[in-house]
Short mmCIF file of C-alpha atoms in Angstrom, two decimals:
data_model
loop_
_atom_site.label_atom_id
_atom_site.label_comp_id
_atom_site.label_asym_id
_atom_site.label_seq_id
_atom_site.Cartn_x
_atom_site.Cartn_y
_atom_site.Cartn_z
CA MET A 1 -0.60 -0.25 0.05
CA ARG A 2 1.22 3.23 -0.78
CA PHE A 3 1.96 5.79 1.98
CA LYS A 4 -0.79 8.60 1.50
CA THR A 5 -3.05 5.73 1.10
CA THR A 6 -1.99 4.34 4.09
CA LEU A 7 -1.64 8.41 5.84
CA ALA A 8 -5.36 8.56 5.23
CA LEU A 9 -6.24 5.61 6.97
CA ILE A 10 -4.82 6.59 9.34
CA ILE A 11 -6.16 9.97 10.09
CA GLY A 12 -9.99 8.54 9.39
CA GLY A 13 -8.98 6.03 12.10
CA LEU A 14 -8.09 8.42 14.92
CA PRO A 15 -11.63 9.38 15.38
CA LEU A 16 -12.23 6.36 16.74
CA LEU A 17 -10.11 7.27 19.76
CA ILE A 18 -12.32 9.14 20.82
CA TYR A 19 -15.64 6.58 19.92
CA PRO A 20 -16.90 5.50 22.97
CA GLY A 21 -17.52 9.50 24.45
CA VAL A 22 -19.50 10.22 21.42
CA PHE A 23 -21.54 7.17 20.78
CA LEU A 24 -22.50 7.38 24.42
CA ALA A 25 -23.36 11.33 23.84
CA GLY A 26 -25.10 10.04 20.94
CA ALA A 27 -26.89 7.72 22.18
CA MET A 28 -28.73 10.29 25.41
CA GLY A 29 -29.27 12.55 22.39
CA LEU A 30 -31.02 10.83 20.18
CA ALA A 31 -33.08 9.73 23.18
CA ALA A 32 -33.92 12.46 24.86
CA PRO A 33 -37.13 14.06 24.43
CA TRP A 34 -37.64 17.27 21.99
CA SER A 35 -39.60 19.95 22.47
CA GLY A 36 -42.62 20.99 20.88
CA ASP A 37 -41.69 24.45 19.56
CA ALA A 38 -38.27 23.14 17.84
CA GLU A 39 -37.84 23.42 14.01
CA ARG A 40 -37.74 20.72 11.96
CA LEU A 41 -35.05 22.13 10.41
CA LEU A 42 -32.33 21.61 13.49
CA MET A 43 -34.27 18.93 14.40
CA ALA A 44 -33.59 17.20 11.25
CA VAL A 45 -29.63 18.32 11.25
CA VAL A 46 -29.26 17.45 14.85
CA LYS A 47 -30.51 13.97 14.22
CA SER A 48 -28.72 13.87 11.27
CA ALA A 49 -24.54 14.48 13.04
CA LEU A 50 -26.61 12.65 15.89
CA ILE A 51 -27.29 9.23 13.69
CA GLY A 52 -23.83 10.32 11.47
CA SER A 53 -21.42 10.80 14.76
CA ILE A 54 -22.84 6.76 16.25
CA SER A 55 -22.21 5.09 11.88
CA TYR A 56 -18.62 6.74 11.45
CA PRO A 57 -17.82 2.68 12.47
CA LEU A 58 -19.23 1.32 9.46
CA VAL A 59 -18.54 3.71 7.26
CA TYR A 60 -14.16 3.45 8.42
CA PHE A 61 -14.15 -0.39 8.84
CA ALA A 62 -16.76 -0.59 5.20
CA SER A 63 -13.42 1.69 3.26
CA LEU A 64 -10.46 0.25 5.11
CA ILE A 65 -11.77 -3.32 3.98
CA ALA A 66 -12.33 -2.30 0.67
CA ALA A 67 -9.15 -0.11 0.49
CA LEU A 68 -7.35 -2.75 1.38
CA VAL A 69 -9.18 -5.52 -0.57
CA MET A 70 -7.77 -2.39 -4.26
CA ALA A 71 -4.22 -2.89 -2.52
CA ILE A 72 -3.81 -6.45 -2.21
CA THR A 73 -4.69 -6.23 -5.93
CA GLN A 74 -3.07 -3.63 -6.79
CA ARG A 75 -5.69 -1.19 -8.18
CA ILE A 76 -3.79 1.35 -5.92
CA ALA A 77 -5.54 4.66 -7.50
CA ILE A 78 -8.96 3.41 -6.31
CA ALA A 79 -7.47 2.19 -2.85
CA PHE A 80 -6.81 6.01 -2.60
CA LYS A 81 -9.89 6.78 -3.36
CA ILE A 82 -12.07 5.30 -0.99
CA SER A 83 -9.28 5.12 2.02
CA LEU A 84 -10.61 9.30 1.41
CA ILE A 85 -13.97 8.22 2.35
CA PRO A 86 -13.69 8.67 5.78
CA LEU A 87 -12.91 11.12 5.66
CA ALA A 88 -14.85 13.30 3.27
CA TYR A 89 -17.25 11.91 5.95
CA LEU A 90 -15.74 13.72 8.59
CA LEU A 91 -16.07 17.24 6.24
CA VAL A 92 -19.57 16.32 6.41
CA LEU A 93 -20.31 15.50 10.21
CA SER A 94 -18.23 18.81 10.70
CA LEU A 95 -20.24 21.05 8.52
CA LEU A 96 -23.67 18.91 9.71
CA PHE A 97 -22.57 20.58 13.42
CA ILE A 98 -21.36 23.84 12.25
CA VAL A 99 -24.93 24.06 10.99
CA TRP A 100 -26.05 22.42 13.78
CA ILE A 101 -24.35 25.62 16.30
CA LEU A 102 -25.37 28.79 13.19
CA LEU A 103 -29.07 27.39 13.99
CA ASN A 104 -29.19 27.14 17.65
CA GLN A 105 -27.84 30.60 17.25
CA VAL A 106 -30.53 32.09 15.33
CA GLY A 107 -33.93 30.16 16.82
#
């Protein structure tokens, strides 16, 4: 496997170090009761962010396995592209959390 593919997989795996805390906070956030006056957009963003953060290991390990298979079969370019999927997923999650914060400030 090439260095950049390995580096992308390592960087994508670092958030798994804090995953137990993320899972606990996400599960508590999803279980919390919602007040009737919350905006639907805010509720959709919050639930998407929480479900997305809880499901990150599924995305990471699926990408890890697919990238390793592609690297073993000498499809290095495809392996690198697959190794970027968890990083793109984290970027989307970060944007969801930013929108969450902004919507909370407006409302």
